Amino acid sequence: MSKKHLTQAIIDKWPNRKALLDDVNESLSPSDQIEIVAIHRWHQRGSIDGKYDLAILAGASKRNIPLSWHDLMAARSIHDDRCGHAAGDGQPRVKKTQKGAA
């Protein structure tokens, strides 16, 4: 399953996105609260910023939604496996310069 599908499945565990928003904001200070557009963006891009993990887990617990740290990390780890590093032989890459350049 792709990272996007895992993240969307997590979001879709709530009755609706407004309910998820309310649960997340309940755990955040007033200055850190988010708007519904953030939930829509999480769903669209298929990722949730880790700083919201505790708030999401608290909301899931309150609603008796089955969700664990493992679920959140699994959604994130697929992303980590797919970006940032090309497979290689472990050798450093050196930019080739013109022959004879000083």
CSV table of C-alpha atoms in Angstrom, one decimal:
chain,number,residue,atom,x,y,z
A,1,MET,CA,0.0,0.0,0.0
A,2,SER,CA,1.3,3.5,-0.8
A,3,LYS,CA,2.1,6.1,1.7
A,4,LYS,CA,-0.7,8.2,0.4
A,5,HIS,CA,-3.2,5.4,0.9
A,6,LEU,CA,-2.0,4.8,4.4
A,7,THR,CA,-2.3,8.5,5.3
A,8,GLN,CA,-5.7,8.8,3.7
A,9,ALA,CA,-6.9,5.7,5.6
A,10,ILE,CA,-5.8,7.3,8.9
A,11,ILE,CA,-7.7,10.5,8.1
A,12,ASP,CA,-10.7,8.5,7.0
A,13,LYS,CA,-11.0,6.8,10.3
A,14,TRP,CA,-12.7,9.9,11.7
A,15,PRO,CA,-16.4,10.5,10.9
A,16,ASN,CA,-15.3,13.6,8.9
A,17,ARG,CA,-12.3,15.9,8.5
A,18,LYS,CA,-13.9,18.5,10.8
A,19,ALA,CA,-14.0,16.0,13.6
A,20,LEU,CA,-10.3,15.3,13.1
A,21,LEU,CA,-9.6,19.0,13.1
A,22,ASP,CA,-11.5,19.4,16.4
A,23,ASP,CA,-9.6,16.6,18.0
A,24,VAL,CA,-6.2,17.8,16.9
A,25,ASN,CA,-7.0,21.4,18.0
A,26,GLU,CA,-8.2,20.2,21.3
A,27,SER,CA,-4.7,19.1,22.1
A,28,LEU,CA,-2.9,22.1,20.8
A,29,SER,CA,-2.4,25.5,22.3
A,30,PRO,CA,-4.5,28.3,20.8
A,31,SER,CA,-1.5,29.8,18.9
A,32,ASP,CA,-0.7,26.4,17.4
A,33,GLN,CA,-4.2,25.4,16.2
A,34,ILE,CA,-4.7,24.6,12.6
A,35,GLU,CA,-7.5,25.2,10.1
A,36,ILE,CA,-9.5,22.7,8.1
A,37,VAL,CA,-7.4,23.4,5.0
A,38,ALA,CA,-4.5,21.7,6.8
A,39,ILE,CA,-6.5,18.4,7.1
A,40,HIS,CA,-7.4,18.6,3.4
A,41,ARG,CA,-3.7,19.1,2.5
A,42,TRP,CA,-2.6,16.2,4.6
A,43,HIS,CA,-5.1,14.0,2.7
A,44,GLN,CA,-4.2,15.4,-0.7
A,45,ARG,CA,-0.4,15.1,-0.4
A,46,GLY,CA,-0.6,11.8,1.6
A,47,SER,CA,1.5,13.0,4.6
A,48,ILE,CA,0.9,14.3,8.1
A,49,ASP,CA,3.6,16.3,9.9
A,50,GLY,CA,4.9,14.3,12.9
A,51,LYS,CA,4.3,17.2,15.3
A,52,TYR,CA,0.6,16.3,15.2
A,53,ASP,CA,1.1,12.7,16.2
A,54,LEU,CA,0.2,13.1,19.9
A,55,ALA,CA,-2.9,15.2,19.1
A,56,ILE,CA,-4.1,12.6,16.5
A,57,LEU,CA,-3.5,9.7,18.9
A,58,ALA,CA,-5.3,11.5,21.7
A,59,GLY,CA,-8.3,12.2,19.4
A,60,ALA,CA,-8.3,8.6,18.2
A,61,SER,CA,-8.3,7.4,21.8
A,62,LYS,CA,-11.1,9.7,22.8
A,63,ARG,CA,-13.3,8.4,19.9
A,64,ASN,CA,-12.2,4.8,20.4
A,65,ILE,CA,-10.7,4.8,16.9
A,66,PRO,CA,-8.1,2.1,16.5
A,67,LEU,CA,-4.8,3.9,15.7
A,68,SER,CA,-1.3,3.4,17.0
A,69,TRP,CA,2.1,4.9,16.8
A,70,HIS,CA,2.9,2.0,14.5
A,71,ASP,CA,0.2,3.2,12.0
A,72,LEU,CA,1.5,6.7,12.0
A,73,MET,CA,5.1,5.6,11.5
A,74,ALA,CA,4.2,3.1,8.8
A,75,ALA,CA,2.6,5.9,6.8
A,76,ARG,CA,5.7,8.0,7.3
A,77,SER,CA,8.3,5.3,6.6
A,78,ILE,CA,7.0,4.5,3.2
A,79,HIS,CA,7.7,8.1,2.3
A,80,ASP,CA,11.2,8.0,3.8
A,81,ASP,CA,12.0,4.9,1.8
A,82,ARG,CA,11.0,6.5,-1.5
A,83,CYS,CA,12.7,9.9,-1.5
A,84,GLY,CA,15.9,11.6,-0.9
A,85,HIS,CA,18.5,9.0,-1.6
A,86,ALA,CA,19.3,7.2,-4.9
A,87,ALA,CA,20.5,3.7,-4.7
A,88,GLY,CA,24.2,3.5,-5.3
A,89,ASP,CA,27.4,1.7,-4.5
A,90,GLY,CA,28.2,3.9,-1.5
A,91,GLN,CA,31.0,5.7,-3.2
A,92,PRO,CA,31.1,9.5,-3.0
A,93,ARG,CA,30.2,11.4,-6.1
A,94,VAL,CA,32.7,13.9,-7.4
A,95,LYS,CA,31.7,16.5,-10.0
A,96,LYS,CA,33.8,16.0,-13.1
A,97,THR,CA,35.5,19.2,-14.2
A,98,GLN,CA,37.0,20.1,-17.6
A,99,LYS,CA,40.3,18.4,-18.4
A,100,GLY,CA,43.2,20.5,-17.3
A,101,ALA,CA,41.2,22.9,-15.2
A,102,ALA,CA,43.0,24.1,-12.1
